[in-house]
Structure formats: C-alpha cells, structure tokens
Short mmCIF file of C-alpha atoms in Angstrom, two decimals:
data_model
loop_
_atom_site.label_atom_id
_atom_site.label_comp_id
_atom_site.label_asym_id
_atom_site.label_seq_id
_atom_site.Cartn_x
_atom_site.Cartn_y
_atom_site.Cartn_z
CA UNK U 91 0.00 0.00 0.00
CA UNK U 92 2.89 2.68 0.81
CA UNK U 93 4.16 2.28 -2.78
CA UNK U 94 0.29 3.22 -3.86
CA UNK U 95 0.60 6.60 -1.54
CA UNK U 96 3.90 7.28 -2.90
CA UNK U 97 3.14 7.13 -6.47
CA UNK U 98 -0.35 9.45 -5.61
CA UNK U 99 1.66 12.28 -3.71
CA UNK U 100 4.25 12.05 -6.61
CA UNK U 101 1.63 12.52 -9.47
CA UNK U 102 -1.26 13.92 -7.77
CA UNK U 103 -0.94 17.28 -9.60
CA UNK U 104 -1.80 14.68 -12.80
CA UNK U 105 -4.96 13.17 -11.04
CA UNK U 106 -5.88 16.34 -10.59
CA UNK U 107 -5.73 17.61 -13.90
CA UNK U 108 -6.80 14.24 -15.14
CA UNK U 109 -9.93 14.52 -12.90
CA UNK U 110 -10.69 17.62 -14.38
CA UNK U 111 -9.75 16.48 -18.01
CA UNK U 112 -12.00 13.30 -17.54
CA UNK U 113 -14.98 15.29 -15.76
CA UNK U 114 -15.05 18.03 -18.72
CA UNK U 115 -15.01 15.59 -21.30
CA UNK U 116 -18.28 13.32 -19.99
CA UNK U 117 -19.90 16.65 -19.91
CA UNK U 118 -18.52 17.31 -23.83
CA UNK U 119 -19.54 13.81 -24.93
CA UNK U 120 -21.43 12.03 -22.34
CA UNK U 121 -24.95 13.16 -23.84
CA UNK U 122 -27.90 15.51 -22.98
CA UNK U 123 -28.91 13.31 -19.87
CA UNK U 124 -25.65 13.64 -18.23
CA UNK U 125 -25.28 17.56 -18.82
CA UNK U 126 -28.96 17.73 -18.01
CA UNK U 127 -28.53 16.16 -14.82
CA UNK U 128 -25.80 18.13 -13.67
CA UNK U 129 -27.25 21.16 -15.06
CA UNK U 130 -30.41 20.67 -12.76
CA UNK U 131 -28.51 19.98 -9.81
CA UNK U 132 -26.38 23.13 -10.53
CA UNK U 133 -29.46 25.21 -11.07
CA UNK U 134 -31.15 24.23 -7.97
CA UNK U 135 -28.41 24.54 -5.55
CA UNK U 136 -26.85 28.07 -7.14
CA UNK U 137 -29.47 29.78 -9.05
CA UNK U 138 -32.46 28.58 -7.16
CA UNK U 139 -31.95 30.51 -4.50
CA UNK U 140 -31.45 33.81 -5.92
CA UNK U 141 -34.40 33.89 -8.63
CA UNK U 142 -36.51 33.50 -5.56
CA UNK U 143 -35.14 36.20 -4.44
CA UNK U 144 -35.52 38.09 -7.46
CA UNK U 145 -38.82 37.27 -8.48
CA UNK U 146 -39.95 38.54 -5.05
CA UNK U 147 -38.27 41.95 -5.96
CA UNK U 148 -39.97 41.89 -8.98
CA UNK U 149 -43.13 40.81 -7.82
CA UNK U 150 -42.37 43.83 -4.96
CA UNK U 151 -41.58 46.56 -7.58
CA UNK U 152 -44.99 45.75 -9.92
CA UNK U 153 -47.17 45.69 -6.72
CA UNK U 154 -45.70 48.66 -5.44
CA UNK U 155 -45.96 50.21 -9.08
CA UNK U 156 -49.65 48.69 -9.39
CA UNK U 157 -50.61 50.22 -5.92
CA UNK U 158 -49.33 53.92 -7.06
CA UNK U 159 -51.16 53.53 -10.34
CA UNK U 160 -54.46 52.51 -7.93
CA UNK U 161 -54.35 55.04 -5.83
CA UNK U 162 -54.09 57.36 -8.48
CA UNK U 163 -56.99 55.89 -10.71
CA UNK U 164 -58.55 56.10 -6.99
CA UNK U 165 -58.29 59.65 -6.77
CA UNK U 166 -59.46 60.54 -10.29
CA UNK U 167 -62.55 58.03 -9.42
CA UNK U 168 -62.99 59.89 -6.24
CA UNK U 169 -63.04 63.64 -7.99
CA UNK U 170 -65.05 61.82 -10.88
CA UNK U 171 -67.68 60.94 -8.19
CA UNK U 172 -67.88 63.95 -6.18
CA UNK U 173 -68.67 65.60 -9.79
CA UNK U 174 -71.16 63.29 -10.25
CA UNK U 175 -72.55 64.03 -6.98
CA UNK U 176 -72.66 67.90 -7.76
CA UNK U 177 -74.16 66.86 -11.11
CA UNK U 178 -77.17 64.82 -9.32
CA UNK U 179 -78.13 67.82 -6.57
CA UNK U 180 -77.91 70.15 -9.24
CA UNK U 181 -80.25 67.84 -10.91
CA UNK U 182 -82.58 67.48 -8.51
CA UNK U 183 -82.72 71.15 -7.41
CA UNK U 184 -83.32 71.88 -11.21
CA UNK U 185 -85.81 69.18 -11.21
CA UNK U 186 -87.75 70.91 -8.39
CA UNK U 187 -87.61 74.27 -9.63
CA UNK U 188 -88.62 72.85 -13.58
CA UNK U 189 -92.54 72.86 -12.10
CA UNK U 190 -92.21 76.46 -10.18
CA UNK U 191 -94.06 79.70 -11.34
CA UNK U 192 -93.80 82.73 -10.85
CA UNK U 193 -96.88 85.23 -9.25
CA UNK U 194 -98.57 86.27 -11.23
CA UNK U 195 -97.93 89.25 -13.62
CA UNK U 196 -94.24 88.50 -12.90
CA UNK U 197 -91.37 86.93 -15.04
CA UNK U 198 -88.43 84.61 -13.52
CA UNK U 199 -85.21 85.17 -15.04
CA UNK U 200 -82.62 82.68 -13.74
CA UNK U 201 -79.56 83.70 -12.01
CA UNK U 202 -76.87 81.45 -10.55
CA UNK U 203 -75.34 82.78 -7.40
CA UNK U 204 -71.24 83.65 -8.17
CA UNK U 205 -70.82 84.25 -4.09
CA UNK U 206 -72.44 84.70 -0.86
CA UNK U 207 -71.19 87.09 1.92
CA UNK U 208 -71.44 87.34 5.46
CA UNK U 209 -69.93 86.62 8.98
CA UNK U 210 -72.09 84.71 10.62
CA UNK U 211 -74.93 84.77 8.56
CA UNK U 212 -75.18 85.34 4.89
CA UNK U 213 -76.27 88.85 4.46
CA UNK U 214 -75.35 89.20 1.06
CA UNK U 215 -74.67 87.55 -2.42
CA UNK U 216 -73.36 88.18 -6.12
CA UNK U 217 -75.23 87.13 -8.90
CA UNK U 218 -74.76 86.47 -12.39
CA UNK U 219 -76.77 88.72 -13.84
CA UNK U 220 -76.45 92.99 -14.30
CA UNK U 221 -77.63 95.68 -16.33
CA UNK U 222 -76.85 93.34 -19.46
CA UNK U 223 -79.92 91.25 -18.67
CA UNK U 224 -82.12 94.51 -17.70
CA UNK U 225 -81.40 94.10 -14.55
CA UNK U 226 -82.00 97.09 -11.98
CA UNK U 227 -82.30 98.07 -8.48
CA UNK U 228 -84.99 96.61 -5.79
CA UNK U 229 -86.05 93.28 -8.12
CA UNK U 230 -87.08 90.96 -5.83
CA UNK U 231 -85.45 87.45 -5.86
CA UNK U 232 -87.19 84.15 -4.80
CA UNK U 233 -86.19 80.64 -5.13
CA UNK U 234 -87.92 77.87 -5.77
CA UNK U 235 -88.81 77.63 -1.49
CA UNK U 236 -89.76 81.42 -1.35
CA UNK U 237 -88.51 84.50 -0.81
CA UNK U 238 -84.64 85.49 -1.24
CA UNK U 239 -83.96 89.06 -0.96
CA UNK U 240 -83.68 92.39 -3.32
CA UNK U 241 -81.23 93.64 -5.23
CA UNK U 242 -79.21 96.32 -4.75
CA UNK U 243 -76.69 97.53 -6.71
CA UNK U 244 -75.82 96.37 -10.35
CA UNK U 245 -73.09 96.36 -12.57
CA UNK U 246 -72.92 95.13 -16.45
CA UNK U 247 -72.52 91.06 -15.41
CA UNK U 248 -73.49 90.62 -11.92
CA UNK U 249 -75.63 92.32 -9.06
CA UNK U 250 -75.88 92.11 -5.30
CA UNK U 251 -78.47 90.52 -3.83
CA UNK U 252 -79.69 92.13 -0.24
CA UNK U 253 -80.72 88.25 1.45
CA UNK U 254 -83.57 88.73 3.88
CA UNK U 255 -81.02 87.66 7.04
CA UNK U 256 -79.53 90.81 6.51
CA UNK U 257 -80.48 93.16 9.68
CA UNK U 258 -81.20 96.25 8.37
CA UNK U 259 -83.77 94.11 5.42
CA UNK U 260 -87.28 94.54 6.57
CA UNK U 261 -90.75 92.99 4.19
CA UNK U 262 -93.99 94.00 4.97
CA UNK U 263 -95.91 90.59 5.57
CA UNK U 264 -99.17 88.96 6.54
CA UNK U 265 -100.01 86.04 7.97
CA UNK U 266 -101.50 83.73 5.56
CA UNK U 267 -104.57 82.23 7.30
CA UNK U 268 -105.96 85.50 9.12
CA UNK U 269 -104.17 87.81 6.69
CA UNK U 270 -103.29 90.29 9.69
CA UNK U 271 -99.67 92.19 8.66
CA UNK U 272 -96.70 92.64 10.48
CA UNK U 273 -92.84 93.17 9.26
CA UNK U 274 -90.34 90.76 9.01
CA UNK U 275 -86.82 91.31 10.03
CA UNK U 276 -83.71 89.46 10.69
CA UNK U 277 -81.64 90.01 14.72
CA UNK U 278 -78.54 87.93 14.86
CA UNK U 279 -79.47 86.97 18.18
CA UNK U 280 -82.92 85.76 17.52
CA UNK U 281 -82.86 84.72 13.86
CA UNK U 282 -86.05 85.81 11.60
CA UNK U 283 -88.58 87.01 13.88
CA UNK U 284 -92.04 89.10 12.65
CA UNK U 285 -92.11 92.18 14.58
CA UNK U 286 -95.35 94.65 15.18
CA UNK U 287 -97.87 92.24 15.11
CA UNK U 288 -100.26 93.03 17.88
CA UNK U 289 -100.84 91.22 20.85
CA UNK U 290 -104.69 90.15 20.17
CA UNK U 291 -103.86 89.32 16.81
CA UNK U 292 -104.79 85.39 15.56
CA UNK U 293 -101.25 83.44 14.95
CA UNK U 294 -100.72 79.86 15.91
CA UNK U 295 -97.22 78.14 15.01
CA UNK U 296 -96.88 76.79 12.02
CA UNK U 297 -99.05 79.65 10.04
CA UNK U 298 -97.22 80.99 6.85
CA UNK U 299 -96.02 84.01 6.37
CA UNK U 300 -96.27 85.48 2.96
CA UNK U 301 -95.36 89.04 1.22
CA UNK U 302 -97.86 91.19 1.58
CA UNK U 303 -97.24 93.32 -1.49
CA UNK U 304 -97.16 96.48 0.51
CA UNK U 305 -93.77 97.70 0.55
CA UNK U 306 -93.69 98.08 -3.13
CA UNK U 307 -90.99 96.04 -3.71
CA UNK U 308 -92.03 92.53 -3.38
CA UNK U 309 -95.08 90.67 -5.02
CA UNK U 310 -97.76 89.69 -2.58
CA UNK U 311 -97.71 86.17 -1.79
CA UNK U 312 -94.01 85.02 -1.75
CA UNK U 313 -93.80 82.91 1.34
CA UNK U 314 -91.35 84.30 3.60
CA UNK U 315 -91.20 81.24 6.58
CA UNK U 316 -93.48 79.59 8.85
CA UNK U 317 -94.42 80.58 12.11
CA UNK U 318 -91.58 78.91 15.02
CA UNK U 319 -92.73 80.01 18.36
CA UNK U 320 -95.39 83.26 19.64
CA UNK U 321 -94.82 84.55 22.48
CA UNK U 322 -97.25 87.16 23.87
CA UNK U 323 -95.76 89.18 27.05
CA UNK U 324 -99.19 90.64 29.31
CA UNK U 325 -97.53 94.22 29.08
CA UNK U 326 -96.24 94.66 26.11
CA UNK U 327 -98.73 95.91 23.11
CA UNK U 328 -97.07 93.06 20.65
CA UNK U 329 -95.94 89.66 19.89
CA UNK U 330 -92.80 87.80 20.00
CA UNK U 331 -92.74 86.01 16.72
CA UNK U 332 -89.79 83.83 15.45
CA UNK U 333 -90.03 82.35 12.08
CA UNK U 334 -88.01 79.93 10.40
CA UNK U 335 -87.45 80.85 6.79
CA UNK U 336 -88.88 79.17 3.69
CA UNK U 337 -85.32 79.32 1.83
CA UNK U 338 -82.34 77.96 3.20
CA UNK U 339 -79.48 81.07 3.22
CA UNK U 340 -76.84 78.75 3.21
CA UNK U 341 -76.79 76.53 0.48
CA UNK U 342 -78.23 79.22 -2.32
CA UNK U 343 -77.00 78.65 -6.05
CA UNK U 344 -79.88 78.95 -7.97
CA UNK U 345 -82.00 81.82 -7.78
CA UNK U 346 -84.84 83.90 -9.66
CA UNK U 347 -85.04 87.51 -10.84
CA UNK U 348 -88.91 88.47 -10.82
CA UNK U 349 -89.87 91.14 -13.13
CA UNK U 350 -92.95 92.46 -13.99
CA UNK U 351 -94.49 91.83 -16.91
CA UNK U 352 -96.12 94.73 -19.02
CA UNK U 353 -99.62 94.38 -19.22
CA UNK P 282 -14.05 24.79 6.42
CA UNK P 283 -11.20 25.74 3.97
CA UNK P 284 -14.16 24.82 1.17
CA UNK P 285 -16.69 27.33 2.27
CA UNK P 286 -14.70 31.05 1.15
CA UNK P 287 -14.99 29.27 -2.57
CA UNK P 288 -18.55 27.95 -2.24
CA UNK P 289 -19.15 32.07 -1.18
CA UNK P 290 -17.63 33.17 -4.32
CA UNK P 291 -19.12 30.00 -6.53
CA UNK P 292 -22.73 31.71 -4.98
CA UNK P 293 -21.89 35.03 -5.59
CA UNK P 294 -21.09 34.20 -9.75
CA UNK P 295 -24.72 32.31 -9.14
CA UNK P 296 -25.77 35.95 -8.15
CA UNK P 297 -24.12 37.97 -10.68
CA UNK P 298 -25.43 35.54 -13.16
CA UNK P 299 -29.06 35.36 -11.69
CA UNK P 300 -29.28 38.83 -10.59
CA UNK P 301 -26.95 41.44 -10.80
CA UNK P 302 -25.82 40.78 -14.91
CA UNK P 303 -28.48 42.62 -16.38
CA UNK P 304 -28.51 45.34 -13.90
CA UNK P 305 -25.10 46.27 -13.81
CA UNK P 306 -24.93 46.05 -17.57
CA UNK P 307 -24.00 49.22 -19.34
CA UNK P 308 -25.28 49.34 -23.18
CA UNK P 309 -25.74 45.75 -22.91
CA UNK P 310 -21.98 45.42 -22.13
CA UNK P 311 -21.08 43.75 -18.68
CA UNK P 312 -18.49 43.37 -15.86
CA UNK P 313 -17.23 39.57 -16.44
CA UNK P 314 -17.24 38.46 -12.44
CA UNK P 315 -16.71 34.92 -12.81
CA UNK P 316 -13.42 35.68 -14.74
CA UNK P 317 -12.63 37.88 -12.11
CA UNK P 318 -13.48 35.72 -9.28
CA UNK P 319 -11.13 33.21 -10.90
CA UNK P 320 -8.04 35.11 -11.84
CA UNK P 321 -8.34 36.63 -8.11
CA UNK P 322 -8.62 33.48 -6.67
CA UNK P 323 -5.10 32.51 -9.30
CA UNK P 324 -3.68 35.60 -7.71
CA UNK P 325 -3.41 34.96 -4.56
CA UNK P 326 -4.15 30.98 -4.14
CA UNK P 327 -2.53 27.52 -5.09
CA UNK P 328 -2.59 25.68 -8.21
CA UNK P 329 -4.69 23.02 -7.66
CA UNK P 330 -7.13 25.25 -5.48
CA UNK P 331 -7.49 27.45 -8.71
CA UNK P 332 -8.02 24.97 -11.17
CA UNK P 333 -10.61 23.21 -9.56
CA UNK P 334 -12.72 26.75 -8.84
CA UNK P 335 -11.82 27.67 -12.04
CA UNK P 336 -13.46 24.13 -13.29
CA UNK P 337 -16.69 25.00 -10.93
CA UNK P 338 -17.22 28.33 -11.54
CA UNK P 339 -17.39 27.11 -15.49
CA UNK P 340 -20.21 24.41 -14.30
CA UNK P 341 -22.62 27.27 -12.34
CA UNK P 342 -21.89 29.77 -15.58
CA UNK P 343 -22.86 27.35 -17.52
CA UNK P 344 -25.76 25.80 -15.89
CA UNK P 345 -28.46 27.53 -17.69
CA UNK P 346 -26.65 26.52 -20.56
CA UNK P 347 -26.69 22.32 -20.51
CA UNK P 348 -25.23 22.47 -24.30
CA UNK P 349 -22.48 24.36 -23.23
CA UNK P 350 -21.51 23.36 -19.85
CA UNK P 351 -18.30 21.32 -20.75
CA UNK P 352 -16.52 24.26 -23.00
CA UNK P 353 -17.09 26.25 -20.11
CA UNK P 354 -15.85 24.28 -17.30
CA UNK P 355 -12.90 23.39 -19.20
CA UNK P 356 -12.26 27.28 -20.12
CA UNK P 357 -12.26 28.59 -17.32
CA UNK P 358 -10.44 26.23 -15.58
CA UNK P 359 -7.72 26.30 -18.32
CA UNK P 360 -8.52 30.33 -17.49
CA UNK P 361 -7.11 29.59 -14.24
CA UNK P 362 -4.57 27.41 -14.86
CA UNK P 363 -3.04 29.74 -17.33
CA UNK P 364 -3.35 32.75 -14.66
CA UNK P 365 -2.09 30.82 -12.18
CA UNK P 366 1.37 30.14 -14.45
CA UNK P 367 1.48 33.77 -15.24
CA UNK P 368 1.35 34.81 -12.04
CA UNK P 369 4.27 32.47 -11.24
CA UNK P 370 6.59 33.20 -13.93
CA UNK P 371 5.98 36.78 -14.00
CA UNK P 372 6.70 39.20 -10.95
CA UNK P 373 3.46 40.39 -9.66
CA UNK P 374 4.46 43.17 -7.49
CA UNK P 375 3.17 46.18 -9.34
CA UNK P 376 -0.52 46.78 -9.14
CA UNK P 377 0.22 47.03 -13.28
CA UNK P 378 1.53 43.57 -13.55
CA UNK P 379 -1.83 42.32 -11.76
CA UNK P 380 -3.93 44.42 -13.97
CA UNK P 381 -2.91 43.62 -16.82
CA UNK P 382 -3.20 40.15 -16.28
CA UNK P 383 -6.57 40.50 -15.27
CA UNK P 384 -7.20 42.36 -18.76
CA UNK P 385 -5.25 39.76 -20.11
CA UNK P 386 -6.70 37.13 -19.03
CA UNK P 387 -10.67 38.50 -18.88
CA UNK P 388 -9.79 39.40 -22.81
CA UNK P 389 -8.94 35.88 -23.36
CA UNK P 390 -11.73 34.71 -21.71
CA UNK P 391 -14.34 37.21 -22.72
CA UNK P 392 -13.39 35.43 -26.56
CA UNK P 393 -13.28 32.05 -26.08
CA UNK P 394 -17.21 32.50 -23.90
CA UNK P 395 -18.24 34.59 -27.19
CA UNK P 396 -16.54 31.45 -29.24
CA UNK P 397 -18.22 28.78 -27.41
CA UNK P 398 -21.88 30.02 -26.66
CA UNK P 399 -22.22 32.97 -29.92
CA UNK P 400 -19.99 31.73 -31.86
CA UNK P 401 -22.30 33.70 -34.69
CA UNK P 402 -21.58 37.16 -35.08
CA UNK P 403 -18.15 36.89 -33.64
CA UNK P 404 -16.56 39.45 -34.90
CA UNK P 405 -19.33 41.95 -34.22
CA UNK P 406 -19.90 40.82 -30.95
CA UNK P 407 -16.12 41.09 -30.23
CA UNK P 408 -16.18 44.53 -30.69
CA UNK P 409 -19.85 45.21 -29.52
CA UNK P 410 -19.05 43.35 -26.33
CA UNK P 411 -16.16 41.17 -25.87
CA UNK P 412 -13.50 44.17 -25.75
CA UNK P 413 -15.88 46.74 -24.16
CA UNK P 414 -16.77 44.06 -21.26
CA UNK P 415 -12.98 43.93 -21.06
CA UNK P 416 -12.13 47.12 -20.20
CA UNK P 417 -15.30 47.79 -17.83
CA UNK P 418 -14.35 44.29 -16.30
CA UNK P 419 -10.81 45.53 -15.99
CA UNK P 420 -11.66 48.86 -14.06
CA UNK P 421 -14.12 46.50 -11.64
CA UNK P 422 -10.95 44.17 -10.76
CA UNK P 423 -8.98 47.10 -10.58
CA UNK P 424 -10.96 48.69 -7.98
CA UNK P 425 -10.79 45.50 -6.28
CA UNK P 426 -7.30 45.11 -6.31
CA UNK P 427 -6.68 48.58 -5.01
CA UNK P 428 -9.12 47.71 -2.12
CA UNK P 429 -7.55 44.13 -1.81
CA UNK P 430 -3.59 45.60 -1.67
CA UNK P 431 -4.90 47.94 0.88
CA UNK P 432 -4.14 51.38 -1.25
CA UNK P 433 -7.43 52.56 -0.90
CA UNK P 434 -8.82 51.59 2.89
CA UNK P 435 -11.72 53.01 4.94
CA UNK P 436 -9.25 54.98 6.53
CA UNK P 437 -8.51 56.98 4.00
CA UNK P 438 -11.21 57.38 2.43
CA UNK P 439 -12.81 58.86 5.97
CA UNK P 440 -9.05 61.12 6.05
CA UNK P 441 -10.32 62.59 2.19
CA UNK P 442 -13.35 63.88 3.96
#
C-alpha cells in the first residue's frame, strides 16, 4: 500500500488535472442526460436561491408600481364621483324648480349665485346677472322655497343681492290664514322674527307668512317662513314672533329675478 | 471549512449571473465576475485550489446553458490554470503587472465564452461586447485590487473627507 501513496503524492498534480480532463469531457460527450442532470442539480443549488429572491423583488416593484397607479386611478374616481354628486343635486334642485311659477304678472329670469357674503350669517350675495340682462335696483329674488332678498346695486354682469337675514332688510308681511300684517326682520341673536304684530292678533305656530305686497318692492304672496314660536308678554302691546325661513341662506346657487311683466 | 470562502464566491457568480448581470450592464456590455473571481482566486491561491474553482465556476456559468456546460468548465479552468502560471513566472508586485493580467486574461476569456456560446456574429460581438466588457471588467478588478492591496482603505477614504 505505501508504494500506492507514494506514487499518488508524486503525481497527484496529474490526477488532478486528469480529474478535471476526464470530468469536462463526460460533460462534452457524455450526452444531454448527463449535462442535463448536472445542469439541474447546478441550477437548484446556485441559481435557485437567488431567482426567488428576485422574483420577489420583482413581484415587490410591480405591486408597489400597481398600488401607485391605484391610488391614483382612486383619486381621479374619487373627484369623478364627487362631480357626479354635484351633477345629481344640481339635478334634482333643477328638477324641483322645472314645475315652479312665478306670481302672477311676474317673469323669472334665472340667475346662478357667483358668491355669498357674510360673517355669521349670509347677508349678502353676487349674482350672475347685471344691467346686461335689464337688470336694476330693488327686483325681488325668490327661489324655488320662497322668498330670497332684493337687489341692490348692479353692474354690467353681476348684481348684489340684499338676502332677507340681513339686519337692516325689513318685508312688509301677513299672515297667511288671518291675513293680519306685520314686518319681518332678521336680529342675529334671535334669527327671523315678525315684529309689530299686535298682541290680540290670531297666529298659531306653524301659520305661513307670505309678502304682503305692501312695501312696493315685493309681489304679494311670496312665502317668507313659517311661524316657530309666539310669544305674547301681558304688558307689552305686541308679539314675539320667530319664524323659520322658507329658503335655506346657506346653500343658495340657484336663484330667480322676478320682473314684472307689461300688461 | 477551507471549502466554504470558494462555495461564497461559486454563490456570488450564481448571483451575478441570476441577478446582478443585467442590472449592472451598461449598453448591454457587462463586468465579467466569474473571470474575475477566478483570476483573483489565481492571484493569490494555489494551483490546484485554482483549477478546480476555475473548473466550478465554469459548471454554475454554464448551468443555464446544458449544451455548453463542458466548453465552459474546461475554459475557465484552463482560465485559471493559465493565470495561475502567469502569475508564477511573472513578478506580480506592481498593481500594473496584476492588472494587466486581469485584462489579459478576462480578454482571453471574454473570446473564447463569445466562441463557445455565440460563436455567430463573432466578430461583431467582439467589438460590440467582448472588448468593451474587457475594459469595464478591468476597471471593476482594478478597484478590487486597489481595495484588496490595501491602497485605498476606509481609513482613508474617511481622512479625504
């Protein structure tokens, strides 16, 4: 046996190259099974590993590039919607105005409202319309739940509107049912309230309240609110009224110019 | 234990091949890291410890390529046989010496891959590819070298700064 160890530690630089000559050459001529085989094996051991790897990343980088491209087609949904949404109210508030008409020996002209101002409550609001469309001083405005406000000044494309919450706005009113008059005013500490209606006069809540034509500004019978709460104090020689109004002053857009019609 | 520095290098070719080839590539022309691997290895290692990573780093080059697996074990090992002699007959001092045998020798093997696997189009793809992978190969095992000889350590680097 030494004589076996001595010739392999003389030569073994030649078994080593003859390994290698002998290992390369099966793989040159030993066939597609052979290479196969030891491809395979080669392929799952080294590269195996490492396309995991990289077909996570990739997997990583389209999700991450599919979730950006979501969240924007989210947003543009989102805006698309709330349109939409703007684009049904409208609708509907059109829809409800389609059937409304005007008292009579009037004219509506429609007017869309460009802003509304006011600290706590609106007081007053642009339109779109001005002297271009006729318009002038004191034309009453209603919507399509009553009574708005007046204008007062106008320029060539737009006018301001004087809403009824503004304090110093008064209409001469009557009470629907018993047709007894009063005035309606706005207090920012009490709201809408109907002042100078006497004390013995008949009002029960819920009675309407409608333009009574007398100021000369506004038609008779625009409704101006319902009747919220009476009070009637022993001493005092008049009611406390509060009204809630017909229109709602903080949502307006859509709003009507009444003119009178020539007869 | 002495085995598992070259199974670490045999995976990282497995990862250059796998992963980092394509994205490293510049113009479709890329750093040659198994050549690398095995002329560093040549460098600084034994004979018979060359040859034989030279002979396996062929086999997991070639291992998506069945056909070819034999021409490229055999290259590369006679890659690394033939670095190994150079570096033995030739005085390696100079940081030249050892780069130009790595040009040298990544050239060389750069040729005989484009011979063996596209061996189509040679002479396009030996301009196209073959010398341009050379010299970006070159300036990679370069880099390496300077890090490996220690001229360019942490140290300084942090002392530039």
């Amino acid at each position: 046996m030494t004589w076996i160890s001595h010739l392999f530690n003389r030569y073994w630089r030649n078994v080593h190259f003859i390994s290698i000559a002998l290992l390369s050459l099966l793989l040159l001529v030993g066939g597609g099974n052979v290479r196969g085989v030891v491809s395979s094996v080669l392929v799952q051991v080294f590269y195996s590993p490492f396309h995991i790897i990289k077909s996570t990343a990739v997997d990583l980088s389209m999700v991450n590039g599919e979730n950006q491209r979501l969240h924007l087609k989210l947003a543009e949904v989102t805006t698309e919607l709330g349109r939409l949404e703007e684009l049904r109210r409208e609708n509907s508030r059109l829809r409800a105005v389609l059937g409304f008409e005007p008292p009579s020996g009037y004219s509506m002209l429609p007017a869309r409202v460009i802003s509304v101002s006011g600290d706590r409550v609106p007081i007053a609001a642009v339109i779109n319309r001005g002297t271009e469309d006729s318009i002038v001083v004191d034309l009453p405005l209603i919507n399509e739940q009553g009574l708005i406000g007046k204008v007062v000044s106008v320029g060539p494309h737009t006018a301001t509107v004087q809403l009824l919450t503004d304090p110093t706005h008064r209409v001469a009113v009557r009470v629907a049912e018993s047709r007894e008059m009063g005035i309606v005013k706005f207090r920012l500490d009490g709201g809408l309230i109907l002042d100078n209606f006497p004390i013995q006069g008949t009002l029960a809540e819920g009675d309407l309240i409608l333009s009574s034509g007398l100021g000369g500004i506004y038609p008779p019978g625009l409704v101006v609110g319902t009747v919220a709460r009476v009070e009637r104090p022993e001493e005092e020689p008049f009611c406390k009224i509060q009204l809630t109004p017909a229109a709602s002053f903080n949502s307006l857009e859509e709003l009507f110019i009444l003119r009178a019609v020539a007869p | 234990m002495r085995a598992i520095p070259y199974l670490i290098y045999l995976f990282c070719v497995a990862m250059w091949v796998v992963i980092w080839r394509d994205v490293t590539s510049i113009f479709g022309v890329t750093v040659n890291v198994p050549a690398l691997f095995v002329l560093g290895v040549a460098l600084y290692k034994e004979e018979m410890t060359t040859v034989w990573f030279g002979f396996l780093v062929g086999l997991v080059m070639g291992a998506a390529m069945p056909a070819k697996l034999g021409w490229l074990a055999i290259s590369t090992a006679a890659l690394a046989l033939a670095g190994y002699h150079v570096k033995e007959r030739i005085n390696m001092d100079s940081m030249w010496a050892k780069v130009s045998m790595v040009a040298g020798g990544v050239l060389i093997h750069n040729i005989v891959i484009l011979l063996v696997v596209q061996p189509a189009g040679f002479l396009t793809l030996l301009w196209s590819s073959a010398l341009p992978g050379t010299v970006y190969t070159t300036l990679v095992g370069w880099l390496f070298l300077l890090v490996k000889e220690g001229v360019v350590t942490w140290k300084k680097i942090k002392a530039i700064f």
